[in-house]
CSV table of N, CA and C in Angstrom, one decimal:
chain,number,residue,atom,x,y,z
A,28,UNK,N,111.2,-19.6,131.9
A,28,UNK,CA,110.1,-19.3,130.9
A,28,UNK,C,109.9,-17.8,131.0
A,29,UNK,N,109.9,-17.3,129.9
A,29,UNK,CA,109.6,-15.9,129.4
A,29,UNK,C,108.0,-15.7,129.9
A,30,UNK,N,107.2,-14.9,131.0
A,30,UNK,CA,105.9,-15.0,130.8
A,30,UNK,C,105.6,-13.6,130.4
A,31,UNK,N,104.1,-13.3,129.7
A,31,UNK,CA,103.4,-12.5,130.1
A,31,UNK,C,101.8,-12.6,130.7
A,32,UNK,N,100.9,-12.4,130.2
A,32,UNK,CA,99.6,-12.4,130.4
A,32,UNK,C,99.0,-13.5,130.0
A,33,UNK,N,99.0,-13.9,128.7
A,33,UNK,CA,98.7,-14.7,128.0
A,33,UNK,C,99.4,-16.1,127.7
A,34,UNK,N,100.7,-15.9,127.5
A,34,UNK,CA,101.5,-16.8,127.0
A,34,UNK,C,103.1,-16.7,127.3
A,35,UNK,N,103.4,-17.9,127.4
A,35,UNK,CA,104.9,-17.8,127.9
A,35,UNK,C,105.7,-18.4,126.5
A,36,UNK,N,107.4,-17.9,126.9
A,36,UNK,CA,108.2,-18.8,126.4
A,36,UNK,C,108.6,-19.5,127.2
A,37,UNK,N,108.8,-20.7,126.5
A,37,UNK,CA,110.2,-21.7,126.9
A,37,UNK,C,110.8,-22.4,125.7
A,38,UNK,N,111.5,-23.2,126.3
A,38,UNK,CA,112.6,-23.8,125.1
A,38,UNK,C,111.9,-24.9,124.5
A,39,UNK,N,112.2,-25.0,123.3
A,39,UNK,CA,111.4,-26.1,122.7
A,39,UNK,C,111.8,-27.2,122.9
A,40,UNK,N,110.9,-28.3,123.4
A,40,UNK,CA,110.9,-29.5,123.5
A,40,UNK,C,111.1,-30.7,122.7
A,41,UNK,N,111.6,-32.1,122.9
A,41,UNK,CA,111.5,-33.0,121.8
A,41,UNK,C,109.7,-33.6,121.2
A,42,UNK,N,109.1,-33.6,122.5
A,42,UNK,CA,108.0,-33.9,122.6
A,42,UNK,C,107.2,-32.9,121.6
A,43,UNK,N,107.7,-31.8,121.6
A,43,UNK,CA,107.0,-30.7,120.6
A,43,UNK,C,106.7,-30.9,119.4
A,44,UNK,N,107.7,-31.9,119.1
A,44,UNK,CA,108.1,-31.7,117.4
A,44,UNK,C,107.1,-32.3,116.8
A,45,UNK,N,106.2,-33.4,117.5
A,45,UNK,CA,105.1,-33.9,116.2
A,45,UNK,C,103.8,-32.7,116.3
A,46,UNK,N,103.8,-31.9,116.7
A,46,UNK,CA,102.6,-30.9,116.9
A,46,UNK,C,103.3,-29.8,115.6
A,47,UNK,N,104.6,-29.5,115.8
A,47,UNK,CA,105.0,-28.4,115.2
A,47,UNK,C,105.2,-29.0,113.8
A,48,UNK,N,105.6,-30.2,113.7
A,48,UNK,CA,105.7,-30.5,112.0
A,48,UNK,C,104.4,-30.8,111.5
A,49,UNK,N,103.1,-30.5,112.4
A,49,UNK,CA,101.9,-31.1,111.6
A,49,UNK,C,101.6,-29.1,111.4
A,50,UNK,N,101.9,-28.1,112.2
A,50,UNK,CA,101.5,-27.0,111.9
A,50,UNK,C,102.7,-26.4,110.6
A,51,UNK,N,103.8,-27.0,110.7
A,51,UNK,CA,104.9,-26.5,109.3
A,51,UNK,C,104.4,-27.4,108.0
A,52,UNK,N,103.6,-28.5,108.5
A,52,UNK,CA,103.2,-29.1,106.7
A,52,UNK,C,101.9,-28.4,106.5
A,53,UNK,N,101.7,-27.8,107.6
A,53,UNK,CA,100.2,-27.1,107.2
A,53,UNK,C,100.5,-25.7,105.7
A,54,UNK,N,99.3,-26.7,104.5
A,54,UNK,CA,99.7,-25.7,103.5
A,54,UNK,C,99.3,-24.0,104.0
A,55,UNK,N,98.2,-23.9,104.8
A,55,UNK,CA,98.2,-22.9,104.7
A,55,UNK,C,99.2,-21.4,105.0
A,56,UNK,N,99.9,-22.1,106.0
A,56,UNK,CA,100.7,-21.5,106.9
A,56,UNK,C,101.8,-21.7,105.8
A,57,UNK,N,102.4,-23.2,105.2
A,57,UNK,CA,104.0,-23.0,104.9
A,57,UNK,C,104.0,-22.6,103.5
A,58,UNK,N,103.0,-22.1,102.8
A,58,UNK,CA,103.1,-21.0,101.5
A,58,UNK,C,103.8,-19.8,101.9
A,59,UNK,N,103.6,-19.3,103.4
A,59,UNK,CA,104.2,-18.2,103.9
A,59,UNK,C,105.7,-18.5,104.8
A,60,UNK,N,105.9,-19.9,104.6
A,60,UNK,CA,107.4,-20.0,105.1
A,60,UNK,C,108.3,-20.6,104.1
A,61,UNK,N,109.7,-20.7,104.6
A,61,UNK,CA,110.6,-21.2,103.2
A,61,UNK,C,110.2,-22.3,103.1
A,62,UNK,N,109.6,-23.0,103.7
A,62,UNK,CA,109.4,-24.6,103.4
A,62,UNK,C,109.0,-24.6,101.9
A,63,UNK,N,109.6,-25.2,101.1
A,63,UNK,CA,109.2,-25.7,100.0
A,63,UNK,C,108.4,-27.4,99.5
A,64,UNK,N,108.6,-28.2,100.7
A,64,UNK,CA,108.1,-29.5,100.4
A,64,UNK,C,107.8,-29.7,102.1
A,65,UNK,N,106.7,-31.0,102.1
A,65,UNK,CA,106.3,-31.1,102.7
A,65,UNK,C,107.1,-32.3,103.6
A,66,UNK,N,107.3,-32.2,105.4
A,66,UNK,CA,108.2,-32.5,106.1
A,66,UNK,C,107.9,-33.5,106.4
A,67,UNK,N,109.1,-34.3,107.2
A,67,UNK,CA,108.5,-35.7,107.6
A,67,UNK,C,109.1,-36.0,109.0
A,68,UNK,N,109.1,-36.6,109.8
A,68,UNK,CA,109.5,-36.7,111.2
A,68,UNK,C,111.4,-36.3,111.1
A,69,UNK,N,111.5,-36.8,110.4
A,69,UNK,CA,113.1,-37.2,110.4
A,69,UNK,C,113.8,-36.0,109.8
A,70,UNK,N,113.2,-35.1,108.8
A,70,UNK,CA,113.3,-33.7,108.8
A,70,UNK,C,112.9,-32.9,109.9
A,71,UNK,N,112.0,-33.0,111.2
A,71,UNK,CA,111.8,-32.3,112.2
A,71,UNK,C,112.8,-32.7,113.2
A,72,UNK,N,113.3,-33.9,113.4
A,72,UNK,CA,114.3,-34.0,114.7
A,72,UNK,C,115.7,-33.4,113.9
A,73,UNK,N,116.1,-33.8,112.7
A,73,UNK,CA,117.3,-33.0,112.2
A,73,UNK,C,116.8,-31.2,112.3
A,74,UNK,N,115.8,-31.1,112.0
A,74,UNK,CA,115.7,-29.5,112.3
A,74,UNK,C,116.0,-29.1,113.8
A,75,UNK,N,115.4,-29.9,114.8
A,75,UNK,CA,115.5,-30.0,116.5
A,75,UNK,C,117.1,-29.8,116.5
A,76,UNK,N,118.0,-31.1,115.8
A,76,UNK,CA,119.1,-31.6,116.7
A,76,UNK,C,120.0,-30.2,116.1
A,77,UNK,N,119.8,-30.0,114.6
A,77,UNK,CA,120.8,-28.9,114.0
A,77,UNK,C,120.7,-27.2,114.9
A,78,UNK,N,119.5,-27.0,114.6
A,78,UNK,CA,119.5,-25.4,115.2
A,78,UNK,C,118.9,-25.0,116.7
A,79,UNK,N,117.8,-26.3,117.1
A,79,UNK,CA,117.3,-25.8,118.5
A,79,UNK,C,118.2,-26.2,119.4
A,80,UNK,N,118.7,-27.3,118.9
A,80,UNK,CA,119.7,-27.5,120.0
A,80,UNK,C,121.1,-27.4,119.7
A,81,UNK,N,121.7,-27.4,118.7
A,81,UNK,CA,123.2,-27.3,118.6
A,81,UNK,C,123.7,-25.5,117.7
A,82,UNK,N,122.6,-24.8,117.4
A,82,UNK,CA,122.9,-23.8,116.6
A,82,UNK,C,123.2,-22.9,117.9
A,83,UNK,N,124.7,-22.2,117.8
A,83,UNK,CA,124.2,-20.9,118.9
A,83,UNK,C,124.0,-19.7,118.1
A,84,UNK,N,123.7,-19.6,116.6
A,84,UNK,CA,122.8,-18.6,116.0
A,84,UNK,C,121.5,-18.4,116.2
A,85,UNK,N,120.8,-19.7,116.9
A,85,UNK,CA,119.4,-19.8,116.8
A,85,UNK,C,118.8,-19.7,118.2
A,86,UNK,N,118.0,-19.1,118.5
A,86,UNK,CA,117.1,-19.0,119.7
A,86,UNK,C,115.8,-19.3,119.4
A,87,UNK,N,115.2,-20.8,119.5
A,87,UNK,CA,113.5,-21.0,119.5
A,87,UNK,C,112.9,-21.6,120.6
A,88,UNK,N,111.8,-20.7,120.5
A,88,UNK,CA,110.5,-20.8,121.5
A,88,UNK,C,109.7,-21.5,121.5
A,89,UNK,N,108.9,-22.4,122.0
A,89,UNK,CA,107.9,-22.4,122.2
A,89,UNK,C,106.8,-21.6,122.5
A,90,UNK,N,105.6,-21.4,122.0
A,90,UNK,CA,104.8,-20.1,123.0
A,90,UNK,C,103.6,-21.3,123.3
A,91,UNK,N,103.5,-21.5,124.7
A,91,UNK,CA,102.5,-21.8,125.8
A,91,UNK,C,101.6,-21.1,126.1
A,92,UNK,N,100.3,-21.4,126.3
A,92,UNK,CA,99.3,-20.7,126.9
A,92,UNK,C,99.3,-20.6,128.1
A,93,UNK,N,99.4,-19.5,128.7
A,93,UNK,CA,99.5,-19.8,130.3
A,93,UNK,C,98.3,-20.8,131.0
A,94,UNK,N,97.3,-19.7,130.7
A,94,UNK,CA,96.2,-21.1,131.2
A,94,UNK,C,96.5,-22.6,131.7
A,95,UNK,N,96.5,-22.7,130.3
A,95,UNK,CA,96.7,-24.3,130.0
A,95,UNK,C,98.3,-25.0,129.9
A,96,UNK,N,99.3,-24.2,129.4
A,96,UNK,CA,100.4,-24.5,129.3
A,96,UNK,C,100.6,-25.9,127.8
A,97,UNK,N,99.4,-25.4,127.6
A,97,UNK,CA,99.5,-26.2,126.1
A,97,UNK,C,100.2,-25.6,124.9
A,98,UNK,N,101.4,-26.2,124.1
A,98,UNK,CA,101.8,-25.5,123.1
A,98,UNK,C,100.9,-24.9,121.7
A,99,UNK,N,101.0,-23.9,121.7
A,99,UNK,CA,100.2,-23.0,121.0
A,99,UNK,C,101.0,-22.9,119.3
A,100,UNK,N,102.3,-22.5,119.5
A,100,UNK,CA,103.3,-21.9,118.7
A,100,UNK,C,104.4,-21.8,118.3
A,101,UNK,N,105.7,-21.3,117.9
A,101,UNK,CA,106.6,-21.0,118.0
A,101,UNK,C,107.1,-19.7,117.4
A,102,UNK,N,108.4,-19.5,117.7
A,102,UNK,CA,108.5,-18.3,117.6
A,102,UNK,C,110.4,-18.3,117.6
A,103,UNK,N,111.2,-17.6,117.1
A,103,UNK,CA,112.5,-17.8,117.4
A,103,UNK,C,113.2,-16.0,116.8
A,104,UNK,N,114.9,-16.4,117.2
A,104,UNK,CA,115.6,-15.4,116.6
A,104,UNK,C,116.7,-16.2,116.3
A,105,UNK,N,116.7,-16.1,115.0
A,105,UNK,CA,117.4,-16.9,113.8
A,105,UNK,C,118.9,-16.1,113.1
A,106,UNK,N,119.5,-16.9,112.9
A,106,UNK,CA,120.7,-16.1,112.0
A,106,UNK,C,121.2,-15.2,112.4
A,107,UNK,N,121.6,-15.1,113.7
A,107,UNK,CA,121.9,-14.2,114.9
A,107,UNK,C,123.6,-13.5,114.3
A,108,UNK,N,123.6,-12.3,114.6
A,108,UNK,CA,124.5,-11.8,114.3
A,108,UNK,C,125.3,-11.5,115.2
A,109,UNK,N,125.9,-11.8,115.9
A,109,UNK,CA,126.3,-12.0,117.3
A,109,UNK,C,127.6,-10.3,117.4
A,110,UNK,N,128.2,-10.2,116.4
A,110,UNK,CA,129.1,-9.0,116.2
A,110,UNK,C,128.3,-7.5,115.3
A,111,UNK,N,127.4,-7.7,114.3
A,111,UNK,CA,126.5,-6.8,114.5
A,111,UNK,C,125.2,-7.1,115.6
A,112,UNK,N,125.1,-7.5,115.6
A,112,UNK,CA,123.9,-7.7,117.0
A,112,UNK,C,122.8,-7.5,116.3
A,113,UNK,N,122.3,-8.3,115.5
A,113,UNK,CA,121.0,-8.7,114.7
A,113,UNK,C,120.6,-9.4,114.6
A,114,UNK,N,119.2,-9.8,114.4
A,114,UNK,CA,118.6,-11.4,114.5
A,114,UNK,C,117.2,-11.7,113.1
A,115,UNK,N,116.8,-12.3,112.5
A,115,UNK,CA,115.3,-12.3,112.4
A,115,UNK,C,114.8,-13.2,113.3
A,116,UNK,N,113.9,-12.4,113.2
A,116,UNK,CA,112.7,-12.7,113.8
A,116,UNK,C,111.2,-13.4,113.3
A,117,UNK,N,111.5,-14.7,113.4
A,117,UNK,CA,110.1,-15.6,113.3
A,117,UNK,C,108.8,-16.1,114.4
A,118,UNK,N,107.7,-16.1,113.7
A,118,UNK,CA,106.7,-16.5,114.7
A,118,UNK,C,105.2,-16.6,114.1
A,119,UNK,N,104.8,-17.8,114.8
A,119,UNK,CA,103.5,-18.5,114.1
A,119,UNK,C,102.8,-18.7,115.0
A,120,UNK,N,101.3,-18.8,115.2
A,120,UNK,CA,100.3,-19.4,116.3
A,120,UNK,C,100.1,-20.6,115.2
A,121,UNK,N,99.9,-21.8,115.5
A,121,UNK,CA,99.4,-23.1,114.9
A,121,UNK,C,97.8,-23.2,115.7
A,122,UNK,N,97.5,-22.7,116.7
A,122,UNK,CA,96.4,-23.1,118.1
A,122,UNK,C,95.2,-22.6,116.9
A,123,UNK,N,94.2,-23.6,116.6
A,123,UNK,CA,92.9,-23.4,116.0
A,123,UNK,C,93.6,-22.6,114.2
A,124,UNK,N,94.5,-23.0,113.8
A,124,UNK,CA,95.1,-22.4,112.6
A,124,UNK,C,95.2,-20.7,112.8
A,125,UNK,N,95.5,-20.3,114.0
A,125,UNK,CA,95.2,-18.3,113.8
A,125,UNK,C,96.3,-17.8,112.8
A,126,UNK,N,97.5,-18.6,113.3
A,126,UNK,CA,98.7,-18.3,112.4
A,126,UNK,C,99.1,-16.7,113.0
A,127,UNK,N,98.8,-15.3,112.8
A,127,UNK,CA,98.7,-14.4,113.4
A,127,UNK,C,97.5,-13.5,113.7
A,128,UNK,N,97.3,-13.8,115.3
A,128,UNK,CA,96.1,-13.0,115.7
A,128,UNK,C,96.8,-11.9,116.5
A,129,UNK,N,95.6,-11.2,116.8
A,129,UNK,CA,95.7,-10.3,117.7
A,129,UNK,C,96.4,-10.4,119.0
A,130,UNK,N,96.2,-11.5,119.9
A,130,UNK,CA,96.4,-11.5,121.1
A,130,UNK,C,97.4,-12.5,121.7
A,131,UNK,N,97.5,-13.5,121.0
A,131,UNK,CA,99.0,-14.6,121.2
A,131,UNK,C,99.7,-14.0,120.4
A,132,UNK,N,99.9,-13.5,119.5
A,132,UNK,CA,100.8,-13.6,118.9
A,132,UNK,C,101.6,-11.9,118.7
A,133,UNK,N,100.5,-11.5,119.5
A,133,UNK,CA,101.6,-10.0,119.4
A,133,UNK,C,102.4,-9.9,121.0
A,134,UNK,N,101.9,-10.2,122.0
A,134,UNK,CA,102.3,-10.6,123.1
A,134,UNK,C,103.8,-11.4,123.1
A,135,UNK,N,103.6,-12.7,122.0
A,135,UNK,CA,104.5,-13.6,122.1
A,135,UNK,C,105.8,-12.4,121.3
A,136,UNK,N,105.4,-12.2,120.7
A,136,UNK,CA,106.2,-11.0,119.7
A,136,UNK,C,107.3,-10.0,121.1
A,137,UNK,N,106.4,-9.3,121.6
A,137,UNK,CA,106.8,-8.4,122.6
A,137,UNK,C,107.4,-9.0,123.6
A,138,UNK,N,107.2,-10.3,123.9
A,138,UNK,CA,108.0,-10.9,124.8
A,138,UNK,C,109.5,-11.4,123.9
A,139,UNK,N,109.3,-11.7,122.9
A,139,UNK,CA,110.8,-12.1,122.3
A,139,UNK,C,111.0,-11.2,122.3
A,140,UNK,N,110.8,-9.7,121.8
A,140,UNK,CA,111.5,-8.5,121.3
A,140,UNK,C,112.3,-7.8,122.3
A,141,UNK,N,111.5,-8.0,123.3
A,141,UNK,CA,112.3,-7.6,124.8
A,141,UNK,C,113.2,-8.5,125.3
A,142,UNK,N,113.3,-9.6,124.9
A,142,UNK,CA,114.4,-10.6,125.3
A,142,UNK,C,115.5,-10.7,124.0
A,143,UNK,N,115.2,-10.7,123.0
A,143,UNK,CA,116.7,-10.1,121.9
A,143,UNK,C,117.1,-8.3,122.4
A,144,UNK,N,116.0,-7.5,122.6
A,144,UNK,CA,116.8,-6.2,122.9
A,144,UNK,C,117.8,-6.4,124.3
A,145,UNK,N,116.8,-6.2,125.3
A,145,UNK,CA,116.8,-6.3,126.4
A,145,UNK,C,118.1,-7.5,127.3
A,146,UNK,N,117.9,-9.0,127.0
A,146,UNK,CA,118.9,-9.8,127.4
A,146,UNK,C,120.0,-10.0,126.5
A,147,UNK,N,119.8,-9.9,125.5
A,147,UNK,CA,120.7,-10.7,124.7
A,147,UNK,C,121.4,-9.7,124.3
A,148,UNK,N,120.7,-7.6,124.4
A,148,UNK,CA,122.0,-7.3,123.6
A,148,UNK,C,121.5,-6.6,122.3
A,149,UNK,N,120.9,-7.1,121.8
A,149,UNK,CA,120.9,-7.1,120.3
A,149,UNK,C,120.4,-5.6,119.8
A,150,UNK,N,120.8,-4.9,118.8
A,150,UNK,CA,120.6,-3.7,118.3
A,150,UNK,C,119.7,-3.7,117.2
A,151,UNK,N,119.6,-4.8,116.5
A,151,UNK,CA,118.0,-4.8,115.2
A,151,UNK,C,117.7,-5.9,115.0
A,152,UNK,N,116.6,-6.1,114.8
A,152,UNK,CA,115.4,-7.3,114.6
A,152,UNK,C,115.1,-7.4,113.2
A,153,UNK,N,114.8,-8.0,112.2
A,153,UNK,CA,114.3,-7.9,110.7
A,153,UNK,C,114.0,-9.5,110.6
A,154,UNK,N,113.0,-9.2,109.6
A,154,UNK,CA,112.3,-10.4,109.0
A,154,UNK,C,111.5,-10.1,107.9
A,155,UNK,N,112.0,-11.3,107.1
A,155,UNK,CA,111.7,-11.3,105.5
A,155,UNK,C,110.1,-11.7,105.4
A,156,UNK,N,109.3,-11.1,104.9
A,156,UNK,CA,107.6,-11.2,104.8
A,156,UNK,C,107.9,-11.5,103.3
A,157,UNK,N,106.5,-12.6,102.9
A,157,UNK,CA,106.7,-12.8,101.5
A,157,UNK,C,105.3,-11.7,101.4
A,158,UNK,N,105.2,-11.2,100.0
A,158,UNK,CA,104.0,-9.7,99.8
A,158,UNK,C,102.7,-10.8,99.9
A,159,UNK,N,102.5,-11.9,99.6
A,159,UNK,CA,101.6,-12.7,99.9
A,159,UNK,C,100.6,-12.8,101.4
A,160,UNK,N,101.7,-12.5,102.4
A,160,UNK,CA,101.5,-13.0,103.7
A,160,UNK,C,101.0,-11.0,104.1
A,161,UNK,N,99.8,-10.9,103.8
A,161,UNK,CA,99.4,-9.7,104.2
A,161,UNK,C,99.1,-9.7,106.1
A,162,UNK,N,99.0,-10.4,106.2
A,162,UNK,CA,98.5,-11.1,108.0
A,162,UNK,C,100.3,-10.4,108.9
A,163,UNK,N,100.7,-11.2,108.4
A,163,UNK,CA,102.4,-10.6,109.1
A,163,UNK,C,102.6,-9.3,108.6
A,164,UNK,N,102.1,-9.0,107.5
A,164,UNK,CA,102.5,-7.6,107.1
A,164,UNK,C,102.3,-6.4,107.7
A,165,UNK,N,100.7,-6.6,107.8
A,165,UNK,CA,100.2,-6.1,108.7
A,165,UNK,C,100.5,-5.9,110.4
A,166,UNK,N,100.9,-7.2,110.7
A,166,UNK,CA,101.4,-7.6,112.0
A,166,UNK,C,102.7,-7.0,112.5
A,167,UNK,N,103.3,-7.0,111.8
A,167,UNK,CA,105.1,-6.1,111.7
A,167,UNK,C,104.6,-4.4,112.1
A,168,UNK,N,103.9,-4.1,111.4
A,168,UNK,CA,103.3,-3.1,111.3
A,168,UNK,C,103.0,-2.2,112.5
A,169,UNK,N,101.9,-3.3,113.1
A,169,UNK,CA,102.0,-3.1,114.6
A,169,UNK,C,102.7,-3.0,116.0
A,170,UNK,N,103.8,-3.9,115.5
A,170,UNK,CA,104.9,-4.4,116.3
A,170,UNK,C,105.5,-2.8,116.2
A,171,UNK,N,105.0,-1.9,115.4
A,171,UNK,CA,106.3,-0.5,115.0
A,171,UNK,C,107.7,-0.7,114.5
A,172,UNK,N,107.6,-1.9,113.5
A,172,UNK,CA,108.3,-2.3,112.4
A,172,UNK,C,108.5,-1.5,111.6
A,173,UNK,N,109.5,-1.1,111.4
A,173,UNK,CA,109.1,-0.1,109.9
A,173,UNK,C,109.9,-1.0,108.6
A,174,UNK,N,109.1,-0.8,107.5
A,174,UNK,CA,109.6,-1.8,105.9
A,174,UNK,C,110.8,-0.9,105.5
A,175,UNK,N,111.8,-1.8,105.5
A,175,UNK,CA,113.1,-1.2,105.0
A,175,UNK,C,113.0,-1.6,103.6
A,176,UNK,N,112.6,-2.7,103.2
A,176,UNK,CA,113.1,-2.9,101.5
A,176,UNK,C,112.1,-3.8,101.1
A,177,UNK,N,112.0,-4.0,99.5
A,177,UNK,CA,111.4,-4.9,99.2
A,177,UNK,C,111.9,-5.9,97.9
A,178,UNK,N,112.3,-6.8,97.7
A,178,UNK,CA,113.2,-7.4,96.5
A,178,UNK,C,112.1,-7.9,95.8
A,179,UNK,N,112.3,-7.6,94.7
A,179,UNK,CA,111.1,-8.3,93.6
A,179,UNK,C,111.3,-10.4,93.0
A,180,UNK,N,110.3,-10.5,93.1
A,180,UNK,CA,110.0,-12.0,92.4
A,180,UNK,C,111.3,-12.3,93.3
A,181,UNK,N,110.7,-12.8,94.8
A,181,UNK,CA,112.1,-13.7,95.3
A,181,UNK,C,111.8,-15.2,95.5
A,182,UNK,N,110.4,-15.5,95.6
A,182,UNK,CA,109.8,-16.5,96.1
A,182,UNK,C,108.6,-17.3,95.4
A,183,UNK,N,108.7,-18.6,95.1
A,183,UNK,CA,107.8,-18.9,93.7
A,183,UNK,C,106.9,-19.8,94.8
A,184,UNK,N,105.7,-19.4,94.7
A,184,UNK,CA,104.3,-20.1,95.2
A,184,UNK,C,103.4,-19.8,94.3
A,185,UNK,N,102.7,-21.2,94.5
A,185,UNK,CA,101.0,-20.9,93.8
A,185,UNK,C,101.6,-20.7,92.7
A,186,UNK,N,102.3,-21.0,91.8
A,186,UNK,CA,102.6,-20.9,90.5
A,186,UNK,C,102.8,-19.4,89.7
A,187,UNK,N,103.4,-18.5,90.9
A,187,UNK,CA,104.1,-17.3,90.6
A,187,UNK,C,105.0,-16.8,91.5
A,188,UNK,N,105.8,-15.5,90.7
A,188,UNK,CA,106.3,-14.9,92.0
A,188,UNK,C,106.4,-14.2,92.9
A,189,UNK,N,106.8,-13.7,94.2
A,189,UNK,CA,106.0,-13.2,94.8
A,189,UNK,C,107.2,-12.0,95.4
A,190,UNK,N,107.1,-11.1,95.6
A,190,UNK,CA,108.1,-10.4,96.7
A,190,UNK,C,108.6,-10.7,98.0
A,191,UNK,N,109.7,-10.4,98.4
A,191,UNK,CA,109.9,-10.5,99.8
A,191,UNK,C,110.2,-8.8,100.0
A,192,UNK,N,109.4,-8.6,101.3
A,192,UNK,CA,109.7,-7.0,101.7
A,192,UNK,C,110.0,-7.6,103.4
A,193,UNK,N,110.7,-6.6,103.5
A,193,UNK,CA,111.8,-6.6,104.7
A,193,UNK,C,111.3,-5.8,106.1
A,194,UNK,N,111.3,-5.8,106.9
A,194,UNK,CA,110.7,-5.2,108.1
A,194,UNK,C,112.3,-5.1,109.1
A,195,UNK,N,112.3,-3.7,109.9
A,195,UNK,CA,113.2,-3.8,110.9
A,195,UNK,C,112.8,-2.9,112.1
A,196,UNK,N,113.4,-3.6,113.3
A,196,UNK,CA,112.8,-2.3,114.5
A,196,UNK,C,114.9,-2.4,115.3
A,197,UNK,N,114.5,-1.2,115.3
A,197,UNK,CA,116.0,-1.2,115.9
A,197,UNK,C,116.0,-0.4,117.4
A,198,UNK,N,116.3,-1.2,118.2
A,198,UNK,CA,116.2,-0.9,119.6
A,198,UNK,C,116.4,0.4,119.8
């Protein structure tokens, strides 16, 4: 397990998955992820069996509360570029709906970012923000993200389009 102060990683569990597909059908939260329809058990263990466990592009976390060691979140590095050494970078608090706060979730942030630079190697981080999700926008921000791009009308929610703008931190 990854720790810091707050919250640790570890590898995500099977047990996990009915917590995490009730926080991915959460509308609030999956307007701001690709999910386009709402999931059902049997879409969460094919999501489990495909990339948490059999993808070696994929690295997902769990984030635990230390305290309690109750799952809070997740968090991963996706679409791994193993020859340029790139990854995105995803992550959500589901705990009380925070989705991104202050204090899990930037923590959890800095603990993955140190473990794609630091273990794995990796030379840039990037993740696609829809312009909707001002919460991560903001959040990237902090992390000392800097916005590399932004592509117009990529993503249709709420009955429009929306932008995706690009964030990257390069070791």
């Amino acid at each position: 397990m990854l720790k810091g102060n707050l919250v640790g990683l570890r590898a995500i569990e099977k047990t996990d998955l009915t917590q995490l597909l009730q926080w991915r059908n959460n509308p609030e939260f999956r307007r701001f992820f690709r999910e386009y329809r709402e999931l059902n058990s049997e879409n969460q263990l094919l999501w489990f069996e495909k990339y948490v466990i059999n993808d070696p592009n994929t690295i997902m976390f769990a984030i635990v509360e230390l305290e309690t060691e109750k799952l809070i979140g997740a968090c991963g590095l996706c679409y791994i570029d193993w020859v340029n050494r790139n990854a995105d970078f995803s992550i959500y608090i589901g705990k009380n709906n925070l989705y991104i706060d202050t204090s899990f979730a930037i923590e959890a942030a800095q603990l993955m970012e140190n473990y794609g630079f630091e273990e794995l190697n990796l030379h840039r981080l990037w993740a696609e923000i829809y312009s909707i999700d001002e919460a991560k926008i903001k959040f990237f921000k902090e992390l000392e993200f800097t916005q590399e791009g932004r592509f117009k009308e990529t993503h249709w929610t709420e009955g429009k389009w929306v932008d995706s703008v690009y964030f990257g931190k390069i070791r």
